Coordinates of C-alpha atoms in Angstrom, one line a residue:
M1 CA 0.1 0.0 0.0
T2 CA 1.7 3.4 -1.0
W3 CA 1.3 6.8 1.5
L4 CA -1.3 7.8 -1.4
D5 CA -3.6 4.7 -0.5
A6 CA -3.6 5.1 2.7
I7 CA -4.5 8.8 2.7
G8 CA -7.5 7.4 0.7
W9 CA -8.5 4.6 3.3
A10 CA -8.0 6.8 6.0
G11 CA -10.4 9.9 4.4
S12 CA -12.7 6.9 4.1
A13 CA -12.4 5.6 7.8
L14 CA -13.2 9.5 8.7
L15 CA -16.6 9.4 6.8
V16 CA -17.6 6.1 8.1
W17 CA -16.5 7.2 11.8
S18 CA -18.5 10.8 11.5
L19 CA -21.8 9.0 10.9
L20 CA -21.4 6.7 14.3
Q21 CA -21.2 10.1 16.0
T22 CA -24.3 11.0 18.1
R23 CA -23.7 14.8 18.3
I24 CA -24.6 17.0 15.7
L25 CA -21.8 19.3 15.5
R26 CA -19.5 16.5 16.2
L27 CA -20.4 14.7 12.9
R28 CA -20.3 17.4 10.9
A29 CA -16.9 18.4 11.7
I30 CA -15.5 15.0 10.9
N31 CA -17.3 14.5 8.1
L32 CA -15.9 17.8 6.7
V33 CA -12.4 16.4 7.8
G34 CA -13.1 13.0 6.0
C35 CA -14.5 14.9 2.9
V36 CA -11.2 17.3 2.3
V37 CA -8.9 14.2 3.2
L38 CA -10.8 12.5 -0.2
I39 CA -10.7 15.4 -2.1
G40 CA -7.5 15.7 -2.0
Y41 CA -6.7 11.5 -2.7
N42 CA -9.3 11.7 -5.6
W43 CA -7.6 14.7 -6.8
A44 CA -4.3 13.0 -6.9
R45 CA -5.9 10.1 -8.5
E46 CA -7.5 11.9 -10.5
V47 CA -10.7 10.5 -10.0
W48 CA -13.0 13.8 -11.2
P49 CA -16.6 12.5 -10.1
M50 CA -15.3 11.4 -6.6
V51 CA -13.5 15.1 -6.1
G52 CA -16.7 16.7 -7.5
L53 CA -19.0 14.2 -4.7
N54 CA -16.5 15.4 -1.6
V55 CA -16.4 19.0 -2.5
V56 CA -20.2 19.3 -2.8
L57 CA -20.5 17.2 0.2
A58 CA -17.9 19.7 2.1
V59 CA -20.2 22.5 1.1
I60 CA -23.2 20.8 2.8
N61 CA -21.2 20.5 6.0
I62 CA -19.9 23.8 6.1
Y63 CA -23.1 25.2 5.4
F64 CA -24.6 23.2 8.7
L65 CA -21.6 23.9 10.4
V66 CA -21.9 27.8 9.9
H67 CA -25.7 27.3 10.9
L68 CA -25.1 25.6 13.9
Q69 CA -22.2 27.5 15.4
R70 CA -24.5 30.8 14.5
T71 CA -28.1 29.1 16.8
R72 CA -25.5 27.7 19.2
H73 CA -26.4 30.5 21.5
D74 CA -29.5 32.1 19.9
E75 CA -32.4 32.8 22.5
T76 CA -34.9 32.5 19.9
A77 CA -33.2 28.3 19.0
Y78 CA -34.8 27.2 22.1
A79 CA -37.8 27.4 24.1
V80 CA -38.3 26.6 27.9
V81 CA -41.5 25.3 28.6
E82 CA -42.8 24.6 32.7
V83 CA -44.7 21.2 32.8
A84 CA -46.3 19.8 36.1
P85 CA -44.1 17.1 37.9
G86 CA -46.8 14.2 37.6
D87 CA -46.5 15.1 33.5
Q88 CA -46.6 11.7 31.5
Y89 CA -44.4 13.3 28.7
L90 CA -41.8 14.5 31.2
G91 CA -41.8 10.7 33.1
H92 CA -41.6 9.2 29.4
M93 CA -38.3 11.7 28.7
L94 CA -37.0 10.4 32.1
A95 CA -38.0 6.7 31.5
V96 CA -36.5 7.0 27.9
H97 CA -33.1 8.7 29.1
A98 CA -32.9 6.8 32.5
R99 CA -29.4 5.1 31.7
D100 CA -27.7 8.1 30.1
I101 CA -29.3 10.4 33.3
E102 CA -27.5 7.8 35.7
K103 CA -24.3 8.3 33.5
F104 CA -24.3 12.3 34.1
N105 CA -26.4 12.4 37.0
P106 CA -25.4 9.5 39.4
G107 CA -27.5 9.0 42.2
F108 CA -30.7 11.2 40.6
R109 CA -33.7 10.0 42.3
R110 CA -37.1 11.4 41.4
T111 CA -39.2 12.7 44.2
G112 CA -42.1 13.6 42.0
D113 CA -42.6 16.8 43.8
E114 CA -39.8 19.0 42.1
I115 CA -40.4 22.1 39.5
A116 CA -40.0 20.5 36.1
Y117 CA -38.9 22.2 32.8
L118 CA -38.4 21.0 29.1
V119 CA -35.9 22.8 27.1
V120 CA -37.4 22.3 23.3
R121 CA -36.0 23.4 19.8
G122 CA -38.9 23.3 17.8
D123 CA -40.7 20.4 18.0
E124 CA -37.9 18.5 19.7
T125 CA -37.1 18.1 23.6
V126 CA -33.6 18.7 24.0
G127 CA -33.5 18.9 27.8
V128 CA -34.9 18.3 31.0
V129 CA -34.3 20.6 34.4
L130 CA -36.1 19.6 37.5
L131 CA -35.0 21.3 40.8
R132 CA -36.9 22.1 44.2
D133 CA -37.6 24.5 46.8
A134 CA -34.6 23.9 49.7
G135 CA -35.4 26.9 51.7
G136 CA -34.3 30.0 52.3
G137 CA -34.8 31.2 48.8
V138 CA -32.5 28.5 47.2
A139 CA -33.6 26.2 44.3
Q140 CA -31.6 22.8 44.4
I141 CA -31.4 22.0 41.0
E142 CA -31.9 18.0 41.2
L143 CA -31.6 17.6 37.3
D144 CA -29.8 19.0 34.4
Y145 CA -30.5 16.5 31.3
V146 CA -29.1 17.3 27.8
T147 CA -30.2 14.5 24.8
Q148 CA -26.9 13.4 23.2
R149 CA -27.4 14.8 19.8
F150 CA -27.3 18.5 21.8
R151 CA -24.7 17.9 24.2
D152 CA -22.1 20.2 22.0
F153 CA -24.6 22.7 23.0
T154 CA -25.6 24.3 26.2
P155 CA -29.3 24.2 25.9
G156 CA -29.6 24.7 29.6
E157 CA -28.2 27.9 30.0
F158 CA -31.3 29.0 28.2
V159 CA -33.2 27.8 31.4
Y160 CA -31.1 29.8 33.8
R161 CA -31.1 32.7 31.6
Q162 CA -34.6 33.1 32.8
T163 CA -34.7 34.2 35.7
A164 CA -38.0 35.9 36.2
L165 CA -39.1 31.4 36.2
F166 CA -37.1 31.3 39.6
T167 CA -37.4 35.3 41.3
G168 CA -41.2 34.7 40.6
R169 CA -41.2 31.9 43.3
G170 CA -39.3 33.6 45.4
F171 CA -35.7 32.5 44.8
R172 CA -32.5 33.9 45.0
T173 CA -29.7 31.6 44.3
L174 CA -29.6 28.3 42.3
R175 CA -27.5 25.8 43.6
T176 CA -26.2 22.6 41.4
P177 CA -25.9 18.9 41.7
P178 CA -22.9 18.1 43.6
H179 CA -22.0 15.0 41.8
M180 CA -23.1 16.3 38.1
V181 CA -20.4 14.4 35.6
A182 CA -18.9 17.4 33.4
P183 CA -20.3 20.3 34.5
Y184 CA -20.8 23.5 32.5
Y185 CA -22.0 25.8 34.7
G186 CA -18.4 28.3 35.3
R187 CA -19.6 29.1 31.8
L188 CA -22.4 30.4 32.5
G189 CA -21.7 32.9 35.4
F190 CA -22.4 30.4 38.0
R191 CA -19.5 30.3 41.3
R192 CA -18.1 27.4 42.5
T193 CA -19.2 26.6 46.2
G194 CA -17.8 23.4 47.7
D195 CA -18.9 19.9 45.3
G196 CA -21.3 22.4 42.9
Y197 CA -21.9 25.6 41.7
S198 CA -24.4 28.7 43.1
L199 CA -25.7 31.3 40.9
D200 CA -27.3 35.0 43.0
L201 CA -30.6 35.4 40.9
A202 CA -30.9 39.5 40.2

């Protein structure tokens, strides 16, 4: 096998690997790299139909990557919907994603009296936030979960931007779960407090 063939195989492997990704942004990025590698390989081999195909695929990936980056922190891209703690759809979401929820929120147990919010993008539910009244104006976040496809984004931040959701209930502070895996709260203005984070609400 020549070094050029190795490059061709590497490009093909990247395309296959990209299709195994569950996260949208990562899928597009890896697929784009694979397309660029295969453009170079097929150009060197003078296989023009494959050059043309990969150029088109690369342009499509670039278009969607730019669109995803532009809407990544766009407040109009997501909506926050409050639901009753006993809502059947909420129960369905928690059951379907139970294994993934346990992976990132070890020890989470639903009590059934939480304040519940769904984060939606269009007609797709991309996240769930559950919290309870811990007393003293503190809202204890029990669960902050994002589905795999949107884990490259931070849909949870759209909940915490809606401070009226919390201040309207008399909360002055948000406190995060102490054992959450890969927390992102430091990027949202939360301060580190012990094993978790907290945010003082205006």
